[in-house]
PDB file of C-alpha atoms in Angstrom:
ATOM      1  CA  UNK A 154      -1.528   6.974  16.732  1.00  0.00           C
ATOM      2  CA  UNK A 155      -3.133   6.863  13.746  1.00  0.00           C
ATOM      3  CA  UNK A 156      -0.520   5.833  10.110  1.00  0.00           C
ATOM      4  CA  UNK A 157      -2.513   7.029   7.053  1.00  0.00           C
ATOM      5  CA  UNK A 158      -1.599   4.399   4.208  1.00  0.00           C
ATOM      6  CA  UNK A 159      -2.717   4.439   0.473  1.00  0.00           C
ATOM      7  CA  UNK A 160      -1.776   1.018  -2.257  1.00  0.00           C
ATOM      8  CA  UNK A 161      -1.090   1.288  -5.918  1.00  0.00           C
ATOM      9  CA  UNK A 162      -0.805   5.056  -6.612  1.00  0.00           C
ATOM     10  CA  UNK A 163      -4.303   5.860  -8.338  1.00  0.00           C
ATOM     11  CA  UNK A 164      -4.852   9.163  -9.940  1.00  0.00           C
ATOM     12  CA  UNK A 165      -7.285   9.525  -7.707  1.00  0.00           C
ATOM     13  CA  UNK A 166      -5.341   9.589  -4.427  1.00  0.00           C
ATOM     14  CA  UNK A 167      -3.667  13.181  -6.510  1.00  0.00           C
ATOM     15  CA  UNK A 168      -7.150  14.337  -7.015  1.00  0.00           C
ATOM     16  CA  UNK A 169      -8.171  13.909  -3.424  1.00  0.00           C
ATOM     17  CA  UNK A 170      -6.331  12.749  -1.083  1.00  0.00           C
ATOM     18  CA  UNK A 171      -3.934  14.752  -1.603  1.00  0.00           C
ATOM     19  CA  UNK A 172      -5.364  18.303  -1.379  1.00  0.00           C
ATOM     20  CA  UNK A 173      -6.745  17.487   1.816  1.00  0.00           C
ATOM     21  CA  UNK A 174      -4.371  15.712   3.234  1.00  0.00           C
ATOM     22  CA  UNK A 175      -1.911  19.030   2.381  1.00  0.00           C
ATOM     23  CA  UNK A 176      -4.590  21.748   3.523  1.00  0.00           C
ATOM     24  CA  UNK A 177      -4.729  19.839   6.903  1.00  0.00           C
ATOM     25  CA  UNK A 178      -1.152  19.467   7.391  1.00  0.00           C
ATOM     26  CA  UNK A 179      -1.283  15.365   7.539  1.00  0.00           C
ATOM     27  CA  UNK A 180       1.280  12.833   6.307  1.00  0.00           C
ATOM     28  CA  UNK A 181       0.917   9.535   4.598  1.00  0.00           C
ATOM     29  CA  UNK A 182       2.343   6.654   3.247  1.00  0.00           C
ATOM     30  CA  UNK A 183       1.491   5.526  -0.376  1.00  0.00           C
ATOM     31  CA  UNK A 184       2.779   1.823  -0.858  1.00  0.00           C
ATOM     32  CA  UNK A 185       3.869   1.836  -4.983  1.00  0.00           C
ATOM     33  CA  UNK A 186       3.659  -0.515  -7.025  1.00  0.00           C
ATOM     34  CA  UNK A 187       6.557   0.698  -9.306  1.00  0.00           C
ATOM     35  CA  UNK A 188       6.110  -1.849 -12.776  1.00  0.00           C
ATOM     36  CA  UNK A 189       2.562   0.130 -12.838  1.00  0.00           C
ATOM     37  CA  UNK A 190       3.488   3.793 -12.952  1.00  0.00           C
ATOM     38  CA  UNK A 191       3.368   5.690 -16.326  1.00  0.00           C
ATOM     39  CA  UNK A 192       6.490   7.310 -17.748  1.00  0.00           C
ATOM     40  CA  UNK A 193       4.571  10.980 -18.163  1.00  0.00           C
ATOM     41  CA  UNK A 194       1.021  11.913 -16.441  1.00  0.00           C
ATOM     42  CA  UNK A 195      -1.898  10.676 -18.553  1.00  0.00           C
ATOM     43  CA  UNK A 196      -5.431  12.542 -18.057  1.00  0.00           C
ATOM     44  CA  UNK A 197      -7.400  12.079 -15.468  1.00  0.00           C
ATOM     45  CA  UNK A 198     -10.925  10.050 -15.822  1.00  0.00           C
ATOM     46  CA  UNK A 199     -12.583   9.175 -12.964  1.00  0.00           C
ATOM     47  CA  UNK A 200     -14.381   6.300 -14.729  1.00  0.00           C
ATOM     48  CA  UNK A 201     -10.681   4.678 -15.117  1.00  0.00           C
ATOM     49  CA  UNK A 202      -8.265   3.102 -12.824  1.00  0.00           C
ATOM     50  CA  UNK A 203      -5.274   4.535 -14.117  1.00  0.00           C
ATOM     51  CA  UNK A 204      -1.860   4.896 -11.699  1.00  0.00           C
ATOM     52  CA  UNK A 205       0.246   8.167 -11.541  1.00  0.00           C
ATOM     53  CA  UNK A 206       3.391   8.557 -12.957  1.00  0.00           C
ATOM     54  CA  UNK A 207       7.041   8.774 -11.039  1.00  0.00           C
ATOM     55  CA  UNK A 208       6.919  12.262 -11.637  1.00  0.00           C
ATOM     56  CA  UNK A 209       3.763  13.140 -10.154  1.00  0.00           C
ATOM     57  CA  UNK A 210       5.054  10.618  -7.109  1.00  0.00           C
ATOM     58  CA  UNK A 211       7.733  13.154  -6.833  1.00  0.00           C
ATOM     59  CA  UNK A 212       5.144  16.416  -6.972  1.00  0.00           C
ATOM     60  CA  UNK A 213       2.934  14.914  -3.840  1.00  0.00           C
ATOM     61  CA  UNK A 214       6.326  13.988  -1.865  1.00  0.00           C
ATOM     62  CA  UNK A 215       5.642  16.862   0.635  1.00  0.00           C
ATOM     63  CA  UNK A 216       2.548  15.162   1.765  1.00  0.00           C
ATOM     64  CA  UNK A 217       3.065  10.956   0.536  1.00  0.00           C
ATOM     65  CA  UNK A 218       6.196   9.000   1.458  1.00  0.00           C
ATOM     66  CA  UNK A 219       6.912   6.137  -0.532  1.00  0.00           C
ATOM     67  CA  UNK A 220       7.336   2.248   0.110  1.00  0.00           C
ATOM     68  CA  UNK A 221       7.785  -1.358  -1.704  1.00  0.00           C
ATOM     69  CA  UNK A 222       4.321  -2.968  -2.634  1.00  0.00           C
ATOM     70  CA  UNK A 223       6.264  -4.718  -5.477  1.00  0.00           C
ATOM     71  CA  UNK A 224       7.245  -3.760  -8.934  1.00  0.00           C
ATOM     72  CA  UNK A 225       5.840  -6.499 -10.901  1.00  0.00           C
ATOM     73  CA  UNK A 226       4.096  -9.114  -8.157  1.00  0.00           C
ATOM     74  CA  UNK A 227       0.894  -7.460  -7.417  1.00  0.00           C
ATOM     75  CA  UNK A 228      -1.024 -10.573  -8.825  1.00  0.00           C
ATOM     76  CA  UNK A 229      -3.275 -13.071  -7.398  1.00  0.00           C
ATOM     77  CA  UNK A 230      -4.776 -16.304  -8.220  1.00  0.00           C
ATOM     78  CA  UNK A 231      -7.277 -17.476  -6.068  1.00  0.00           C
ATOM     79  CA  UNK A 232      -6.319 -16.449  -2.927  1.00  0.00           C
ATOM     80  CA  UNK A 233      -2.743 -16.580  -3.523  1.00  0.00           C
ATOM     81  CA  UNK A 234      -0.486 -14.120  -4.139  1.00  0.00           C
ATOM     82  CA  UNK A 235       2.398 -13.823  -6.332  1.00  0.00           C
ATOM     83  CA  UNK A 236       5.136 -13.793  -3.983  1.00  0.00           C
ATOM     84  CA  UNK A 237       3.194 -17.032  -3.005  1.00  0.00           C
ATOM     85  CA  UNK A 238       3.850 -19.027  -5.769  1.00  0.00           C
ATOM     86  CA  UNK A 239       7.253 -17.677  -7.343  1.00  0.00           C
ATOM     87  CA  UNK A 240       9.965 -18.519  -6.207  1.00  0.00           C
ATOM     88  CA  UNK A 241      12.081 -16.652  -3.238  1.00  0.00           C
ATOM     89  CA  UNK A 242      14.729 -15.550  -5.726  1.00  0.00           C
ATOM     90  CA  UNK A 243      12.350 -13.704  -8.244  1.00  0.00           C
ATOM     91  CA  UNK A 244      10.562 -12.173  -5.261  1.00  0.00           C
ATOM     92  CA  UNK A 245      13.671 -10.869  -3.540  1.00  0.00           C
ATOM     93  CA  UNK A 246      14.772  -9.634  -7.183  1.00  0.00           C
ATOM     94  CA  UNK A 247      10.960  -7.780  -7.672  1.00  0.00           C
ATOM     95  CA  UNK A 248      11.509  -6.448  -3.883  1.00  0.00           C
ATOM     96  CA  UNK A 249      14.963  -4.822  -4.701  1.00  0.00           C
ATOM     97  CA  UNK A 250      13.897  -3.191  -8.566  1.00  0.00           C
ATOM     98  CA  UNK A 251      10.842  -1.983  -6.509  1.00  0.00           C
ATOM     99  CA  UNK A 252      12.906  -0.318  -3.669  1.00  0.00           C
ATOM    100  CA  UNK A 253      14.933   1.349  -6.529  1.00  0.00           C
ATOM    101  CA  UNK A 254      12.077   3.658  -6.971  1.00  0.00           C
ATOM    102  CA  UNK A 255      11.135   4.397  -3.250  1.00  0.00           C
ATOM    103  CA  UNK A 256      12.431   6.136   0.065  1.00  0.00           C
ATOM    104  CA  UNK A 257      11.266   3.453   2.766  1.00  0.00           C
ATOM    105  CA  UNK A 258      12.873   0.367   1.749  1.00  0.00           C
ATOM    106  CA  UNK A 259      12.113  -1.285   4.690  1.00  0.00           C
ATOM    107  CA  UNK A 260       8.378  -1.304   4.888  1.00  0.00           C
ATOM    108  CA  UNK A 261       6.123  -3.666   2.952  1.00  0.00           C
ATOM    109  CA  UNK A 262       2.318  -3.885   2.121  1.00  0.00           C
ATOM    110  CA  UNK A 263       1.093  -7.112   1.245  1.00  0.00           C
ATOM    111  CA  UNK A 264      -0.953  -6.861  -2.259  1.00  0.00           C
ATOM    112  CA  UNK A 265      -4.415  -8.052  -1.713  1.00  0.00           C
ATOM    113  CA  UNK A 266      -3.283  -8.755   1.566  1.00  0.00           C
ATOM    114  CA  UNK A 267      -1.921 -12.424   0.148  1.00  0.00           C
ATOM    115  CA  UNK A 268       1.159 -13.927   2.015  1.00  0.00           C
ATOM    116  CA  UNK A 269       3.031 -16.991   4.005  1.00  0.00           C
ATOM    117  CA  UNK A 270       5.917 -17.659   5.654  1.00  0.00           C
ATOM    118  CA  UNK A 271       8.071 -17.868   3.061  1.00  0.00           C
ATOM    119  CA  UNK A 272       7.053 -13.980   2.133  1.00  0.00           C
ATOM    120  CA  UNK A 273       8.448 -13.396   5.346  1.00  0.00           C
ATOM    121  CA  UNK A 274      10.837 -15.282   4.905  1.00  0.00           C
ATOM    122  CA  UNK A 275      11.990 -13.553   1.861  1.00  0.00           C
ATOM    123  CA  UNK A 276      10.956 -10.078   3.592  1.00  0.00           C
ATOM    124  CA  UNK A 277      12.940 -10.230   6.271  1.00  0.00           C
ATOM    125  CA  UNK A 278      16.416 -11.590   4.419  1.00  0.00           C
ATOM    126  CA  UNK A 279      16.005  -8.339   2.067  1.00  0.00           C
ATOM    127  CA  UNK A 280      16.214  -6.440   5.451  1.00  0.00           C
ATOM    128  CA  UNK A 281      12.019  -5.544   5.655  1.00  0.00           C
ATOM    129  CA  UNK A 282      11.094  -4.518   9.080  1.00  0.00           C
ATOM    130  CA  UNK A 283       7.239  -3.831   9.047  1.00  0.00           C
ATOM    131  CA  UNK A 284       4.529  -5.515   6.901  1.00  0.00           C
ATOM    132  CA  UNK A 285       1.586  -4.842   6.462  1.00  0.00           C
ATOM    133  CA  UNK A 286      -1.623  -7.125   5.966  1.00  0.00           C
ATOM    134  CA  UNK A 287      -5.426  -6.329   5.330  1.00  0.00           C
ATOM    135  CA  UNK A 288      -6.429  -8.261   8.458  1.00  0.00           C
ATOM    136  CA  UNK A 289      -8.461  -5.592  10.474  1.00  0.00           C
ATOM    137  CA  UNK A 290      -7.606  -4.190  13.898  1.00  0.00           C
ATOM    138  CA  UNK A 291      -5.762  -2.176  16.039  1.00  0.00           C
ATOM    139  CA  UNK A 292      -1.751  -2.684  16.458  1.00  0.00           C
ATOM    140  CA  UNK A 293      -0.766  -3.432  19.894  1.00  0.00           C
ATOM    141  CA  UNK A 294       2.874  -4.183  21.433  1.00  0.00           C
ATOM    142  CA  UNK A 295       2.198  -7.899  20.921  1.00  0.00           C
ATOM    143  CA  UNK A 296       1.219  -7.488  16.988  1.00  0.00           C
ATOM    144  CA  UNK A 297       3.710  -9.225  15.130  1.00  0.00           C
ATOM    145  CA  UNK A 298       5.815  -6.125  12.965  1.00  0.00           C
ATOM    146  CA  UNK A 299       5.295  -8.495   9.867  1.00  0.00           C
ATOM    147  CA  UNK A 300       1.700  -9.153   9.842  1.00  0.00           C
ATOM    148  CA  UNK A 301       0.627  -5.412  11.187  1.00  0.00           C
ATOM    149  CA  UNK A 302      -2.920  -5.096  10.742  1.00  0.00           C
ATOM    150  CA  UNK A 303      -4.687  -2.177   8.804  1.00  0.00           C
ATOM    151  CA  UNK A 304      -8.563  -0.843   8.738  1.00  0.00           C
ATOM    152  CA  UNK A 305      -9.414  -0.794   4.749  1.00  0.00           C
ATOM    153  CA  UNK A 306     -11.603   2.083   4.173  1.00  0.00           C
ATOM    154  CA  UNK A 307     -13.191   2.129   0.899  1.00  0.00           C
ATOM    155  CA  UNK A 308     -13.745   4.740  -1.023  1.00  0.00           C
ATOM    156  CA  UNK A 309     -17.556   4.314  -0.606  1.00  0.00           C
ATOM    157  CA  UNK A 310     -17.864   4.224   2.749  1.00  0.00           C
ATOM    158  CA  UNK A 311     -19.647   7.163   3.781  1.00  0.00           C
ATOM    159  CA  UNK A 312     -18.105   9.548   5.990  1.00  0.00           C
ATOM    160  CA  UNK A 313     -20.693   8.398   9.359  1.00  0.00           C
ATOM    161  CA  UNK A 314     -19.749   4.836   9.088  1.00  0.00           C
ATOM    162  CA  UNK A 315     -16.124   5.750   9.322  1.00  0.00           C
ATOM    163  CA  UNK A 316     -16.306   8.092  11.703  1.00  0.00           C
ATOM    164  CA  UNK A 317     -18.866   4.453  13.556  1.00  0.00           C
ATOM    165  CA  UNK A 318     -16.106   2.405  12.793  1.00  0.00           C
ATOM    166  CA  UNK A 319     -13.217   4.409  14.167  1.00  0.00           C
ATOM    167  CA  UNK A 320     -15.053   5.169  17.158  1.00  0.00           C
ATOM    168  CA  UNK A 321     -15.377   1.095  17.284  1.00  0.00           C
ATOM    169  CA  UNK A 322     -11.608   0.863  16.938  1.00  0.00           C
ATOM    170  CA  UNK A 323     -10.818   2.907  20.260  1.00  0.00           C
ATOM    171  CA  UNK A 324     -13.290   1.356  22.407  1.00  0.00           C
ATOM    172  CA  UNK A 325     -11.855  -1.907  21.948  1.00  0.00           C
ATOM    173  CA  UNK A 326      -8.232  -0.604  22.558  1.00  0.00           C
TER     174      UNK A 326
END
């Protein structure tokens, strides 16, 4: 099985991911972070990094389902992330205004991948079930649910070299 996942909710992933993803009939899960989102759509520029609004969230909800990837945490410093040096309270509070705005409350993406125990921690008393991390690899029956692993494929990674490195993936299954 193969889980098609998209972070922050660029205009971009309307511009393309999303028309193909709906002419081929596929499903995906956009993790959102909510304290980013614009009120009304802005123009697109490809030249910017600019995240969609709730409303055009709510247009591409035939094809994207939505989940918590914070409302206001997706910091870092150094190679910590927020929810690594607040404290448990004001994570647990940015978890719950975040899953005010989605459908899947119970799924997590780590931002930048950043997290410890006590994210778990935290996680798993607001009722989170899956996480996931940016560490690469396949998911087996023995990958822990909250540290879930997840092939990053960036945008400029030409189609062969995808195509190379998911043909990597199910050799070593």
């Amino acid at each position: 099985s193969v889980l098609l996942t998209f972070d922050d909710c660029y205009q971009s992933m309307k511009e393309y991911a999303y028309p193909l993803l709906k002419e081929a009939g596929f499903k995906a899960t956009a993790f959102v972070v909510t304290g980013w989102l614009f009120d009304a759509p802005q123009p697109y520029e490809p030249e910017v990094s600019r995240t969609l609004s709730s409303a055009e969230l709510a247009e591409m909800s035939d094809v994207f389902e939505y989940a918590n990837h914070t409302d206001h945490f997706h910091e870092r410093k150094d190679q910590q992330g927020r929810s690594m040096w607040e404290t448990p309270a004001a994570f647990a509070q940015d978890l719950r205004s975040c899953n005010q705005h989605v459908a899947i409350k119970d799924v997590f993406a780590y931002p930048f991948g950043f997290y410890d125990q006590q994210t778990i921690a935290t996680l798993e008393k607001e009722g989170f079930v899956l996480a996931f991390t940016t560490k690469p690899g396949s998911n087996t029956a023995q990958t822990k649910p909250m540290e879930l692993h997840r092939a990053v494929i960036p945008f400029s990674l030409p189609m062969a070299a995808f195509e190379q490195r998911f043909r990597n993936e199910e050799m070593n299954q």
